[in-house]
Tab-separated table of C-alpha atoms and ligand atoms in Angstrom:
chain	number	residue	atom	x	y	z
A	295	MET	CA	25.698	33.792	13.874
A	296	SER	CA	27.155	35.798	10.906
A	297	ALA	CA	24.401	36.205	8.487
A	298	PRO	CA	25.222	37.533	5.588
A	299	THR	CA	24.120	41.152	5.154
A	300	PHE	CA	21.522	40.243	2.147
A	301	ASP	CA	19.692	38.191	4.912
A	302	THR	CA	16.126	38.877	5.063
A	303	GLY	CA	15.885	37.054	8.066
A	304	GLU	CA	15.659	33.925	6.300
A	305	THR	CA	19.278	32.499	8.795
A	306	THR	CA	17.910	33.238	12.050
A	307	ALA	CA	14.638	32.011	11.001
A	308	ARG	CA	16.224	28.276	10.070
A	309	VAL	CA	18.915	28.697	13.037
A	310	VAL	CA	15.818	29.488	15.669
A	311	TRP	CA	13.590	27.103	13.130
A	312	SER	CA	15.524	24.518	14.419
A	313	ARG	CA	16.469	25.034	17.856
A	314	VAL	CA	12.128	25.016	18.138
A	315	ILE	CA	12.168	21.406	16.586
A	316	ASP	CA	15.139	20.403	19.974
A	317	ARG	CA	12.740	21.685	21.905
A	318	ALA	CA	10.078	19.860	20.497
A	319	ARG	CA	11.810	16.057	20.820
A	320	GLN	CA	12.221	17.155	24.232
A	321	GLU	CA	8.464	17.667	24.371
A	322	LEU	CA	6.789	15.793	22.351
A	323	PRO	CA	6.731	11.948	21.021
A	324	GLU	CA	9.310	11.580	18.507
A	325	GLY	CA	6.557	10.261	16.089
A	326	SER	CA	4.313	14.054	16.916
A	327	VAL	CA	7.715	15.002	15.925
A	328	ALA	CA	8.554	13.745	12.922
A	329	MET	CA	4.672	14.363	11.785
A	330	TRP	CA	3.977	17.915	12.783
A	331	PHE	CA	7.560	19.706	12.555
A	332	GLN	CA	9.328	18.325	10.249
A	333	GLY	CA	8.396	18.658	7.260
A	334	VAL	CA	7.893	22.169	8.049
A	335	ARG	CA	9.943	25.265	6.091
A	336	PRO	CA	11.083	28.306	7.655
A	337	THR	CA	11.150	31.015	5.525
A	338	THR	CA	11.742	34.928	7.500
A	339	LEU	CA	12.012	35.358	11.081
A	340	GLU	CA	11.263	39.850	11.081
A	341	GLY	CA	9.942	42.384	12.962
A	342	GLY	CA	9.500	39.727	14.946
A	343	VAL	CA	7.813	37.404	13.374
A	344	LEU	CA	8.816	33.631	12.471
A	345	ARG	CA	6.752	32.396	9.521
A	346	LEU	CA	7.010	29.175	9.079
A	347	LEU	CA	5.647	26.997	4.897
A	348	THR	CA	3.376	23.921	5.853
A	349	PRO	CA	3.533	20.752	3.761
A	350	SER	CA	-0.176	20.574	3.969
A	351	ASP	CA	-3.520	22.645	6.015
A	352	LEU	CA	-3.585	19.548	7.698
A	353	VAL	CA	-0.345	20.047	8.972
A	354	ARG	CA	-0.852	23.842	9.334
A	355	ASP	CA	-3.661	23.567	11.117
A	356	ARG	CA	-2.321	20.896	13.066
A	357	LEU	CA	0.566	23.601	14.423
A	358	ALA	CA	-1.730	26.641	15.056
A	359	ARG	CA	-4.473	24.445	17.267
A	360	GLN	CA	-1.709	22.143	20.035
A	361	TYR	CA	1.616	23.451	18.492
A	362	LEU	CA	1.304	27.539	18.358
A	363	SER	CA	2.352	27.558	22.599
A	364	LEU	CA	5.311	25.688	22.285
A	365	ILE	CA	6.648	27.576	19.083
A	366	ARG	CA	6.190	31.082	20.113
A	367	ALA	CA	8.057	29.853	24.066
A	368	ALA	CA	11.095	28.117	22.100
A	369	ALA	CA	11.960	30.550	18.521
A	370	SER	CA	11.477	33.455	21.941
A	371	ASP	CA	13.653	31.539	23.726
A	372	ALA	CA	16.219	31.413	20.896
A	373	MET	CA	16.139	34.893	20.455
A	374	GLY	CA	17.689	35.672	23.916
A	375	GLY	CA	13.707	35.873	25.474
A	376	ASP	CA	11.721	38.544	21.961
A	377	ALA	CA	8.484	37.618	22.436
A	378	VAL	CA	7.919	35.986	19.122
A	379	ASP	CA	4.432	35.165	17.087
A	380	VAL	CA	4.493	33.084	14.045
A	381	GLU	CA	2.556	33.243	11.078
A	382	LEU	CA	2.295	29.485	9.160
A	383	ALA	CA	0.914	29.019	5.754
A	384	THR	CA	0.809	26.164	3.899
A	385	ASP	CA	3.218	24.897	0.617
A	386	PRO	CA	2.882	21.908	-0.630
A	387	GLU	CA	6.569	22.976	-2.572
A	388	GLY	CA	7.678	23.688	0.412
A	389	ALA	CA	7.191	20.431	1.433
A	390	ARG	CA	8.643	19.140	-1.172
A	391	ALA	CA	11.909	20.856	-0.535
A	392	ALA	CA	12.217	19.990	2.473
A	393	ARG	CA	12.342	15.952	1.514
A	394	ARG	CA	15.070	17.085	-0.277
A	395	ALA	CA	16.933	18.831	1.847
A	396	ALA	CA	15.759	15.735	4.110
A	397	GLY	CA	17.787	13.135	1.162
A	398	HIS	CA	14.464	11.406	1.370
A	399	GLY	CA	13.766	13.841	-2.588
A	400	GLU	CA	16.731	11.973	-4.774
A	401	GLU	CA	13.764	11.095	-7.156
A	402	ALA	CA	11.598	14.409	-7.353
A	403	GLY	CA	8.754	15.046	-9.578
A	404	GLU	CA	6.912	11.820	-8.927
A	405	GLU	CA	6.186	12.609	-5.640
A	406	PRO	CA	4.767	10.142	-3.277
A	407	GLY	CA	0.437	9.267	-4.138
A	408	GLU	CA	-0.509	11.716	-6.532
A	409	GLU	CA	-2.807	8.608	-6.989
A	410	GLU	CA	-5.799	9.908	-7.932
A	411	ALA	CA	-9.044	7.675	-8.068
A	412	SER	CA	-9.284	9.026	-12.303
A	413	GLU	CA	-5.808	8.503	-12.850
A	414	PRO	CA	-5.939	5.333	-15.283
A	415	ALA	CA	-4.109	1.978	-13.802
A	416	SER	CA	-0.128	4.205	-13.810
A	417	PRO	CA	3.127	2.171	-16.061
A	418	ALA	CA	4.639	0.548	-12.509
A	419	PRO	CA	6.611	2.348	-10.468
A	420	ARG	CA	10.129	2.321	-10.848
A	421	PRO	CA	12.230	-0.293	-11.269
A	422	GLY	CA	15.396	-1.035	-8.559
A	423	SER	CA	13.579	2.139	-7.186
A	424	ARG	CA	16.337	2.783	-3.799
A	425	GLU	CA	14.839	1.170	-0.463
A	426	ALA	CA	12.265	1.853	0.622
A	427	VAL	CA	11.954	4.528	2.877
A	428	ALA	CA	9.557	6.728	1.096
A	429	VAL	CA	6.031	5.474	-0.053
A	430	SER	CA	5.963	5.400	-3.701
A	431	ALA	CA	10.225	3.908	-4.110
A	432	ALA	CA	8.881	1.250	-1.746
A	433	GLY	CA	6.446	0.506	-4.968
A	434	ILE	CA	2.665	0.903	-3.465
A	435	PRO	CA	1.118	0.229	-6.754
A	436	SER	CA	-1.844	3.382	-8.018
A	437	GLY	CA	-4.745	4.396	-7.079
A	438	TYR	CA	-4.790	2.525	-3.657
A	439	SER	CA	-6.089	5.568	-1.275
A	440	PHE	CA	-8.741	6.226	0.912
A	441	ASP	CA	-10.523	8.300	-2.087
A	442	THR	CA	-11.110	4.891	-3.481
A	443	PHE	CA	-12.000	2.485	-0.861
A	444	VAL	CA	-15.190	2.770	-0.487
A	445	PRO	CA	-16.929	2.726	3.038
A	446	GLY	CA	-19.509	0.617	3.756
A	447	PRO	CA	-21.380	-1.673	6.738
A	448	SER	CA	-18.615	-4.378	6.274
A	449	ASN	CA	-15.489	-2.488	6.743
A	450	ARG	CA	-16.141	0.388	8.177
A	451	PHE	CA	-15.356	0.428	11.456
A	452	ALA	CA	-12.265	-0.522	9.475
A	453	HIS	CA	-11.878	1.617	7.379
A	454	ALA	CA	-13.111	4.604	10.591
A	455	ALA	CA	-9.963	3.307	12.327
A	456	ALA	CA	-7.158	3.464	9.309
A	457	MET	CA	-7.967	6.425	8.815
A	458	ALA	CA	-7.394	8.039	12.468
A	459	VAL	CA	-4.400	5.622	12.508
A	460	ALA	CA	-3.399	7.798	9.494
A	461	GLU	CA	-4.241	11.347	10.200
A	462	ALA	CA	-2.920	11.131	13.672
A	463	PRO	CA	0.475	10.443	15.127
A	464	PRO	CA	1.621	7.549	16.849
A	465	SER	CA	-1.675	6.671	19.381
A	466	ARG	CA	-0.740	4.011	22.304
A	467	ALA	CA	-4.327	3.098	22.139
A	468	TYR	CA	-4.152	2.234	18.531
A	469	ASN	CA	-0.902	0.967	18.212
A	470	PRO	CA	-0.531	-1.808	16.777
A	471	LEU	CA	-4.197	-1.866	14.191
A	472	PHE	CA	-4.389	-4.722	13.434
A	473	ILE	CA	-7.076	-5.521	10.214
A	474	SER	CA	-7.526	-9.207	9.450
A	475	GLY	CA	-10.247	-9.862	6.341
A	476	GLY	CA	-10.674	-12.609	3.353
A	477	VAL	CA	-8.226	-11.923	0.659
A	478	GLY	CA	-8.877	-9.818	-1.299
A	479	LEU	CA	-11.311	-7.961	0.829
A	480	GLY	CA	-9.340	-5.118	1.189
A	481	PRO	CA	-6.462	-5.351	4.282
A	482	THR	CA	-3.708	-4.965	1.797
A	483	HIS	CA	-5.774	-1.137	0.207
A	484	LEU	CA	-5.945	-0.382	3.638
A	485	LEU	CA	-2.040	-0.647	4.193
A	486	TYR	CA	-1.304	1.436	1.333
A	487	ALA	CA	-4.044	3.652	1.738
A	488	ILE	CA	-2.273	4.397	5.011
A	489	ALA	CA	1.093	4.556	4.267
A	490	VAL	CA	0.150	7.173	1.029
A	491	HIS	CA	-2.026	9.352	3.598
A	492	MET	CA	0.227	9.992	5.718
A	493	THR	CA	3.740	10.768	3.385
A	494	ARG	CA	1.329	12.890	2.010
A	495	LEU	CA	0.754	14.663	4.990
A	496	ALA	CA	4.246	13.916	6.408
A	497	PRO	CA	6.524	13.487	3.496
A	498	VAL	CA	9.449	13.499	5.768
A	499	LEU	CA	8.089	9.877	8.252
A	500	ARG	CA	9.622	6.837	7.146
A	501	VAL	CA	6.869	4.883	6.365
A	502	LYS	CA	7.469	1.441	6.122
A	503	TYR	CA	5.589	-1.192	3.833
A	504	VAL	CA	6.670	-4.862	3.828
A	505	THR	CA	4.717	-8.534	4.014
A	506	SER	CA	5.498	-11.123	6.315
A	507	GLU	CA	7.383	-12.570	3.264
A	508	THR	CA	9.338	-9.899	2.494
A	509	PHE	CA	10.375	-9.027	5.691
A	510	MET	CA	11.212	-13.060	6.370
A	511	ALA	CA	12.992	-13.131	3.388
A	512	GLU	CA	15.184	-10.448	4.037
A	513	PHE	CA	15.857	-11.521	8.285
A	514	ILE	CA	17.023	-14.964	6.243
A	515	GLN	CA	19.275	-13.510	4.174
A	516	ALA	CA	20.938	-10.845	7.033
A	517	VAL	CA	20.978	-14.297	8.689
A	518	ARG	CA	23.254	-15.354	6.063
A	519	GLU	CA	25.687	-12.520	5.582
A	520	ARG	CA	25.729	-11.371	9.277
A	521	GLN	CA	24.811	-8.654	7.877
A	522	GLY	CA	21.439	-8.817	11.107
A	523	TYR	CA	23.009	-5.483	13.314
A	524	GLN	CA	21.993	-3.739	9.736
A	525	PHE	CA	18.863	-6.090	9.678
A	526	ALA	CA	17.871	-5.294	13.022
A	527	ALA	CA	18.713	-1.392	12.057
A	528	ARG	CA	16.788	-1.075	9.123
A	529	TYR	CA	13.099	-1.807	10.167
A	530	ARG	CA	14.011	-0.140	13.602
A	531	ASP	CA	14.435	3.309	12.348
A	532	ILE	CA	11.823	3.567	11.115
A	533	ASP	CA	7.894	6.050	12.100
A	534	VAL	CA	5.887	3.948	10.412
A	535	LEU	CA	5.672	-0.466	9.968
A	536	LEU	CA	3.400	-1.181	7.828
A	537	VAL	CA	2.957	-5.214	7.952
A	538	ASP	CA	0.515	-7.071	5.096
A	539	ASP	CA	0.163	-10.434	5.223
A	540	ILE	CA	1.080	-11.727	9.492
A	541	GLN	CA	-0.320	-15.079	9.184
A	542	PHE	CA	2.987	-16.473	7.059
A	543	LEU	CA	4.952	-15.889	9.681
A	544	ALA	CA	3.260	-19.084	11.255
A	545	ARG	CA	6.046	-21.937	12.219
A	546	ARG	CA	8.428	-19.222	11.146
A	547	GLU	CA	10.585	-19.387	14.484
A	548	GLU	CA	13.041	-17.292	13.950
A	549	THR	CA	11.426	-14.698	12.531
A	550	GLN	CA	9.135	-14.437	14.503
A	551	THR	CA	11.686	-14.049	17.213
A	552	GLU	CA	12.806	-10.916	15.518
A	553	PHE	CA	9.965	-9.297	14.460
A	554	PHE	CA	8.772	-10.032	18.082
A	555	HIS	CA	11.760	-7.806	19.086
A	556	THR	CA	11.418	-5.624	16.577
A	557	PHE	CA	7.471	-4.637	17.618
A	558	ASN	CA	9.161	-4.367	20.531
A	559	ALA	CA	11.981	-1.644	19.547
A	560	LEU	CA	8.821	0.302	16.987
A	561	GLN	CA	6.585	0.641	20.426
A	562	ALA	CA	8.880	1.666	23.102
A	563	LYS	CA	9.874	4.688	20.874
A	564	GLU	CA	6.338	5.336	19.967
A	565	ARG	CA	5.413	4.384	16.277
A	566	GLN	CA	3.339	3.123	14.868
A	567	ILE	CA	3.287	0.259	13.498
A	568	VAL	CA	-0.196	-1.416	11.441
A	569	ILE	CA	-1.013	-5.490	10.722
A	570	ALA	CA	-2.630	-6.846	7.903
A	571	SER	CA	-3.658	-10.604	8.182
A	572	ASP	CA	-6.396	-13.399	7.103
A	573	ARG	CA	-7.847	-14.354	10.337
A	574	PRO	CA	-7.967	-11.972	14.101
A	575	PRO	CA	-4.595	-12.859	16.452
A	576	HIS	CA	-6.124	-15.808	18.047
A	577	GLU	CA	-6.527	-18.129	15.322
A	578	LEU	CA	-2.569	-16.746	13.997
A	579	SER	CA	-1.530	-21.091	14.577
A	580	GLY	CA	2.043	-21.827	14.505
A	581	MET	CA	2.209	-18.164	15.782
A	582	GLU	CA	3.894	-17.419	19.241
A	583	GLU	CA	1.472	-16.602	21.942
A	584	ARG	CA	3.573	-13.801	23.533
A	585	LEU	CA	3.846	-12.041	19.857
A	586	ARG	CA	-0.769	-12.765	19.733
A	587	SER	CA	-1.455	-11.438	22.832
A	588	ARG	CA	1.087	-7.920	21.579
A	589	PHE	CA	-1.087	-8.194	18.538
A	590	ARG	CA	-4.370	-7.218	20.591
A	591	LEU	CA	-2.603	-4.515	22.928
A	592	GLY	CA	-3.852	-2.301	21.113
A	593	LEU	CA	-7.210	-2.463	18.356
A	594	CYS	CA	-8.545	-5.582	15.798
A	595	VAL	CA	-10.609	-4.609	13.281
A	596	ASP	CA	-12.343	-7.153	10.662
A	597	VAL	CA	-13.683	-6.076	7.287
A	598	GLN	CA	-16.673	-8.573	5.750
A	599	PRO	CA	-17.461	-9.463	3.319
A	600	PRO	CA	-19.669	-6.304	1.268
A	601	ASP	CA	-22.651	-5.928	1.648
A	602	LEU	CA	-24.761	-5.588	-2.714
A	603	GLU	CA	-24.904	-2.184	-2.308
A	604	THR	CA	-21.554	-1.338	-1.072
A	605	ARG	CA	-20.686	-4.016	-4.528
A	606	ILE	CA	-22.084	-1.813	-6.459
A	607	ALA	CA	-20.328	1.330	-5.120
A	608	ILE	CA	-17.132	-0.304	-6.287
A	609	LEU	CA	-17.327	-0.894	-9.371
A	610	GLN	CA	-18.480	2.758	-9.931
A	611	VAL	CA	-15.341	3.593	-7.943
A	612	LYS	CA	-13.251	1.111	-10.357
A	613	ALA	CA	-15.383	2.446	-13.535
A	614	ALA	CA	-14.730	6.171	-13.015
A	615	ARG	CA	-10.545	5.434	-12.282
A	616	ASP	CA	-11.163	2.710	-14.985
A	617	GLY	CA	-12.754	5.097	-17.634
A	618	ILE	CA	-15.223	2.402	-18.439
A	619	GLU	CA	-18.970	3.387	-19.326
A	620	VAL	CA	-21.739	0.604	-17.839
A	621	PRO	CA	-25.065	0.910	-17.392
A	622	GLU	CA	-26.387	0.392	-13.769
A	623	ASP	CA	-27.482	-2.962	-14.547
A	624	VAL	CA	-24.758	-4.115	-15.722
A	625	LEU	CA	-22.980	-3.446	-12.395
A	626	GLU	CA	-25.784	-5.486	-10.554
A	627	LEU	CA	-25.609	-8.019	-12.273
A	628	ILE	CA	-21.800	-8.106	-12.401
A	629	ALA	CA	-22.281	-6.591	-8.351
A	630	SER	CA	-25.070	-9.734	-7.452
A	631	LYS	CA	-22.594	-12.610	-9.438
A	632	PHE	CA	-19.675	-11.636	-7.460
A	633	ASP	CA	-19.553	-11.523	-3.786
A	634	GLN	CA	-16.869	-13.203	-2.530
A	635	ASN	CA	-14.266	-11.137	-3.302
A	636	ILE	CA	-13.702	-7.877	-4.990
A	637	ARG	CA	-11.391	-8.348	-6.763
A	638	GLU	CA	-12.654	-11.207	-8.826
A	639	LEU	CA	-15.143	-8.140	-8.397
A	640	GLU	CA	-12.805	-6.541	-10.283
A	641	GLY	CA	-12.554	-9.190	-12.794
A	642	ALA	CA	-15.626	-8.933	-13.817
A	643	LEU	CA	-15.384	-5.648	-14.172
A	644	LEU	CA	-11.935	-5.510	-16.067
A	645	ARG	CA	-14.096	-8.217	-18.921
A	646	VAL	CA	-17.062	-6.506	-19.597
A	647	ALA	CA	-14.995	-3.657	-20.060
A	648	ALA	CA	-13.106	-5.242	-22.462
A	649	PHE	CA	-15.616	-7.317	-24.630
A	650	ALA	CA	-17.313	-4.164	-24.900
A	651	SER	CA	-14.794	-2.373	-25.377
A	652	PHE	CA	-12.674	-4.893	-28.693
A	653	SER	CA	-15.994	-5.798	-30.589
A	654	GLY	CA	-17.179	-1.737	-30.561
A	655	LYS	CA	-20.759	-3.061	-28.566
A	656	PRO	CA	-22.446	-2.136	-26.631
A	657	VAL	CA	-22.497	-3.162	-23.097
A	658	ASP	CA	-25.165	-4.607	-21.945
A	659	THR	CA	-26.753	-7.770	-19.932
A	660	GLU	CA	-25.903	-9.697	-22.982
A	661	LEU	CA	-22.752	-8.597	-23.004
A	662	ALA	CA	-21.684	-8.692	-20.001
A	663	GLY	CA	-23.677	-12.804	-19.062
A	664	ARG	CA	-21.210	-14.050	-22.119
A	665	ALA	CA	-18.113	-12.538	-20.899
A	666	LEU	CA	-18.505	-13.650	-16.950
A	667	VAL	CA	-20.013	-17.514	-18.655
A	668	ASP	CA	-15.952	-18.856	-17.411
A	669	LEU	CA	-15.735	-17.326	-14.599
A	670	LEU	CA	-18.742	-18.538	-12.952
A	671	PRO	CA	-19.467	-20.176	-10.702
A	672	GLN	CA	-16.835	-18.796	-9.258
A	673	SER	CA	-14.292	-20.181	-7.513
A	674	GLU	CA	-14.855	-22.147	-4.465
A	675	SER	CA	-11.656	-23.448	-3.869
A	676	ASP	CA	-8.136	-21.752	-4.741
A	677	VAL	CA	-6.526	-22.795	-8.374
A	678	PRO	CA	-3.323	-23.800	-7.265
A	679	PRO	CA	-0.755	-21.852	-9.326
A	680	GLU	CA	1.071	-23.883	-10.739
A	681	VAL	CA	-1.813	-25.199	-12.377
A	682	ILE	CA	-2.025	-21.779	-14.072
A	683	MET	CA	1.553	-21.628	-15.222
A	684	ASP	CA	1.096	-25.146	-16.684
A	685	GLU	CA	-1.670	-24.953	-19.090
A	686	THR	CA	-0.566	-20.965	-19.995
A	687	ALA	CA	2.596	-22.524	-21.003
A	688	ALA	CA	0.702	-25.284	-22.935
A	689	HIS	CA	-1.822	-22.484	-23.998
A	690	PHE	CA	1.560	-21.060	-26.209
A	691	SER	CA	3.693	-24.133	-26.634
A	692	LEU	CA	5.977	-23.409	-23.193
A	693	SER	CA	6.857	-24.748	-20.783
A	694	ARG	CA	6.608	-23.573	-16.835
A	695	ALA	CA	10.706	-23.709	-17.040
A	696	ASP	CA	10.310	-21.302	-20.018
A	697	LEU	CA	7.617	-19.133	-17.378
A	698	VAL	CA	10.107	-18.034	-14.906
A	699	GLY	CA	13.405	-18.533	-16.875
A	700	LYS	CA	14.890	-14.970	-17.846
A	701	SER	CA	14.159	-14.157	-21.862
A	702	ARG	CA	12.671	-12.005	-23.080
A	703	SER	CA	11.459	-13.036	-26.042
A	704	ARG	CA	8.176	-11.469	-27.350
A	705	PRO	CA	5.163	-14.314	-27.062
A	706	LEU	CA	6.817	-15.559	-24.149
A	707	THR	CA	6.341	-11.884	-22.483
A	708	THR	CA	2.874	-12.036	-23.334
A	709	ALA	CA	2.592	-15.329	-22.193
A	710	ARG	CA	4.071	-14.357	-19.057
A	711	HIS	CA	2.005	-11.571	-18.881
A	712	ILE	CA	-0.788	-13.606	-18.624
A	713	ALA	CA	-0.130	-16.789	-16.630
A	714	MET	CA	1.435	-13.876	-13.813
A	715	TYR	CA	-2.718	-11.885	-14.602
A	716	LEU	CA	-4.532	-14.750	-13.874
A	717	VAL	CA	-2.584	-16.059	-10.554
A	718	ARG	CA	-3.479	-12.812	-9.151
A	719	GLU	CA	-7.375	-13.112	-10.287
A	720	GLN	CA	-7.789	-16.438	-9.303
A	721	ASN	CA	-5.975	-17.240	-6.996
A	722	GLY	CA	-4.871	-13.951	-4.930
A	723	LEU	CA	-1.517	-14.202	-3.983
A	724	SER	CA	0.033	-11.607	-2.999
A	725	LEU	CA	2.380	-9.289	-5.231
A	726	VAL	CA	5.791	-10.749	-4.427
A	727	ARG	CA	4.552	-14.141	-4.137
A	728	ILE	CA	3.789	-14.192	-7.740
A	729	GLY	CA	7.452	-12.110	-8.162
A	730	GLU	CA	8.806	-15.241	-6.103
A	731	LEU	CA	6.759	-17.742	-8.185
A	732	PHE	CA	8.085	-17.079	-11.784
A	733	GLY	CA	11.576	-17.279	-10.915
A	734	GLY	CA	12.740	-14.590	-8.745
A	735	ARG	CA	10.862	-11.399	-10.203
A	736	ASP	CA	10.748	-8.079	-8.276
A	737	HIS	CA	7.135	-7.791	-7.052
A	738	THR	CA	7.037	-4.268	-9.157
A	739	THR	CA	7.652	-5.970	-12.258
A	740	VAL	CA	4.236	-8.068	-11.496
A	741	ILE	CA	2.228	-4.952	-10.653
A	742	HIS	CA	3.085	-4.181	-14.744
A	743	ALA	CA	2.902	-7.419	-16.503
A	744	ILE	CA	-0.964	-6.969	-14.499
A	745	SER	CA	-1.785	-3.230	-16.066
A	746	LYS	CA	-0.619	-4.493	-19.617
A	747	VAL	CA	-2.824	-7.771	-19.611
A	748	GLU	CA	-5.247	-4.995	-18.953
A	749	GLN	CA	-5.007	-2.795	-21.237
A	750	LEU	CA	-3.913	-5.498	-23.861
A	751	MET	CA	-6.993	-7.114	-23.271
A	752	ARG	CA	-8.804	-3.874	-23.857
A	753	ALA	CA	-7.323	-2.998	-26.341
A	754	ARG	CA	-6.401	-6.546	-29.036
A	755	GLY	CA	-9.808	-8.972	-29.115
A	756	SER	CA	-6.910	-11.321	-29.474
A	757	THR	CA	-5.521	-11.269	-25.828
A	758	TYR	CA	-8.696	-11.290	-25.023
A	759	LEU	CA	-10.123	-14.408	-26.755
A	760	GLN	CA	-7.100	-16.286	-25.295
A	761	VAL	CA	-7.757	-15.150	-21.393
A	762	GLN	CA	-11.040	-16.274	-21.457
A	763	GLU	CA	-10.695	-19.052	-22.941
A	764	LEU	CA	-7.220	-20.259	-20.246
A	765	THR	CA	-9.662	-18.955	-17.988
A	766	ARG	CA	-12.066	-21.969	-19.025
A	767	ARG	CA	-10.045	-24.728	-18.345
A	768	ILE	CA	-8.217	-22.931	-15.742
A	769	ARG	CA	-11.539	-23.698	-14.072
A	770	ALA	CA	-11.946	-26.673	-15.910
A	771	ARG	CA	-9.083	-28.056	-14.828
A	772	SER	CA	-9.532	-27.220	-10.205
A	773	ARG	CA	-13.247	-28.443	-10.904
A	774	GLY	CA	-11.954	-31.531	-12.299
A	775	GLY	CA	-9.673	-32.841	-9.141
B	83	ADP	P1	-5.224	-7.948	-1.707
B	83	ADP	O1	-6.190	-9.361	-2.124
B	83	ADP	O2	-4.318	-7.874	-3.075
B	83	ADP	O3	-5.121	-8.510	-0.070
B	83	ADP	P2	-7.214	-6.437	-0.996
B	83	ADP	O4	-8.073	-7.478	-0.129
B	83	ADP	O5	-6.487	-4.827	0.127
B	83	ADP	O6	-6.198	-7.113	-1.590
B	83	ADP	O7	-8.206	-5.823	-1.922
B	83	ADP	C1	-8.419	-7.054	-2.774
B	83	ADP	C2	-8.844	-5.619	-4.212
B	83	ADP	O8	-10.494	-4.880	-3.801
B	83	ADP	C3	-8.255	-4.214	-4.806
B	83	ADP	O9	-7.881	-4.319	-5.440
B	83	ADP	C4	-9.605	-3.393	-3.926
B	83	ADP	O10	-8.252	-2.286	-4.207
B	83	ADP	C5	-10.291	-3.727	-4.025
B	83	ADP	N1	-11.222	-3.463	-2.631
B	83	ADP	C6	-11.535	-4.215	-1.280
B	83	ADP	N2	-12.118	-2.981	-0.503
B	83	ADP	C7	-12.837	-2.125	-1.380
B	83	ADP	C8	-13.290	-0.712	-1.173
B	83	ADP	N3	-13.772	-0.948	0.442
B	83	ADP	N4	-13.536	-0.359	-1.236
B	83	ADP	C9	-12.644	-0.188	-3.026
B	83	ADP	N5	-12.322	-1.005	-3.637
B	83	ADP	C10	-11.721	-1.443	-2.730
B	84	MG	MG1	-3.733	-8.199	1.125
């Protein structure tokens, strides 16, 4: 190795570290290497001391506890038998550099999982961001981390399992982790949280979040374009696969077969798989038995509707996140009335806050009662999205075709945004599905639309009143048959 004369052991460190990684690859599962070794940056090797910068304290501690002898031994071999000591320090900036070096880093400054509980609803991720290698580029909406997930008796087991998976490299005992729970009860939040957490810990980890609908659509397109091989490679060359809403694969035989192969390929390589579903594996009718039995191989956990205390705690977290001040008795009122679906619970809080904000009135139980009158009683059955789209279009003297069309003129855009907001709140369709319903738009567009409406409702009485009025009509129509 002909190092430049001014080299302070930097080149040596790099070469030695690459030998350490080779050794780790021989001795450890690939997932562990990706998780604990790949984001590490060697800085110098001087006086027999190899200095390493780790992307997080967690990685530093894990290396110190578990892998120090491997690192020492491999480094010493690389140095022709001289003893090598190791010094570990945490340096997130180094992690960023490593990520750039690994080719994940075109979006310098746009760190994955940057969302904090205190951050207001952020704008949508840049549309058209490239293929989902790093999670933020996959469009995980901000605000869904473990920090903002409230544990309670109804979800404690699922929460603990998700945390365990997010902290550990792929583990056989928990592979796959299967999270079931009704729409709006938190399984998607847990998938996002796993993605955010793992990417934070190990930015080089290739984490992919996908809904089964997207998987299916991409697969069908690949078959049509004779790109089956590329499709398979894309899904098999990742470290962590998070699949949401697996129930939509029911009765899709060819996609199920493809998913079966993907699943097996990843498991053979000890990559982590996490699946979310609106029901447990044995209730997935229309799903091949061999897939259902694969799902049961790991750990199945269930999320139940939260009890009153957890609902109040969830409202407190959301209120703090959005910077909304709501007295305790109002939170209790909201929590007591919405007990089936956390998304509806959040929607209720938002309406109360919006009403108070534009009217300049204090938030009390009387105001809350008035703001919520149209949302009650809770929807017992889902309102068909077509009903919501038709009502919204009619309210703005438009047609459903306008809503799904391409025009971006002002009133039309507003109507489209409000319709998306209501479909999400009232019906709970996934963001991807809503995008499809509205003329094949990207899910990041849907996220953007929803947060836009949330902002407008708080800023302008007119938007708030439009949304309230539309909710009343939609409810009336769905009740009327
Ligand atoms: P989706 O209905 O999109 O699949 P989820 O079921 O994951 O979404 O959750 C619906 C909403 O409820 C999300 O906004 C999520 O943040 C919130 N939520 C669910 N469970 C919890 C929890 N335990 N703590 C905080 N928020 C939660
Ligand atoms: Mg979901």
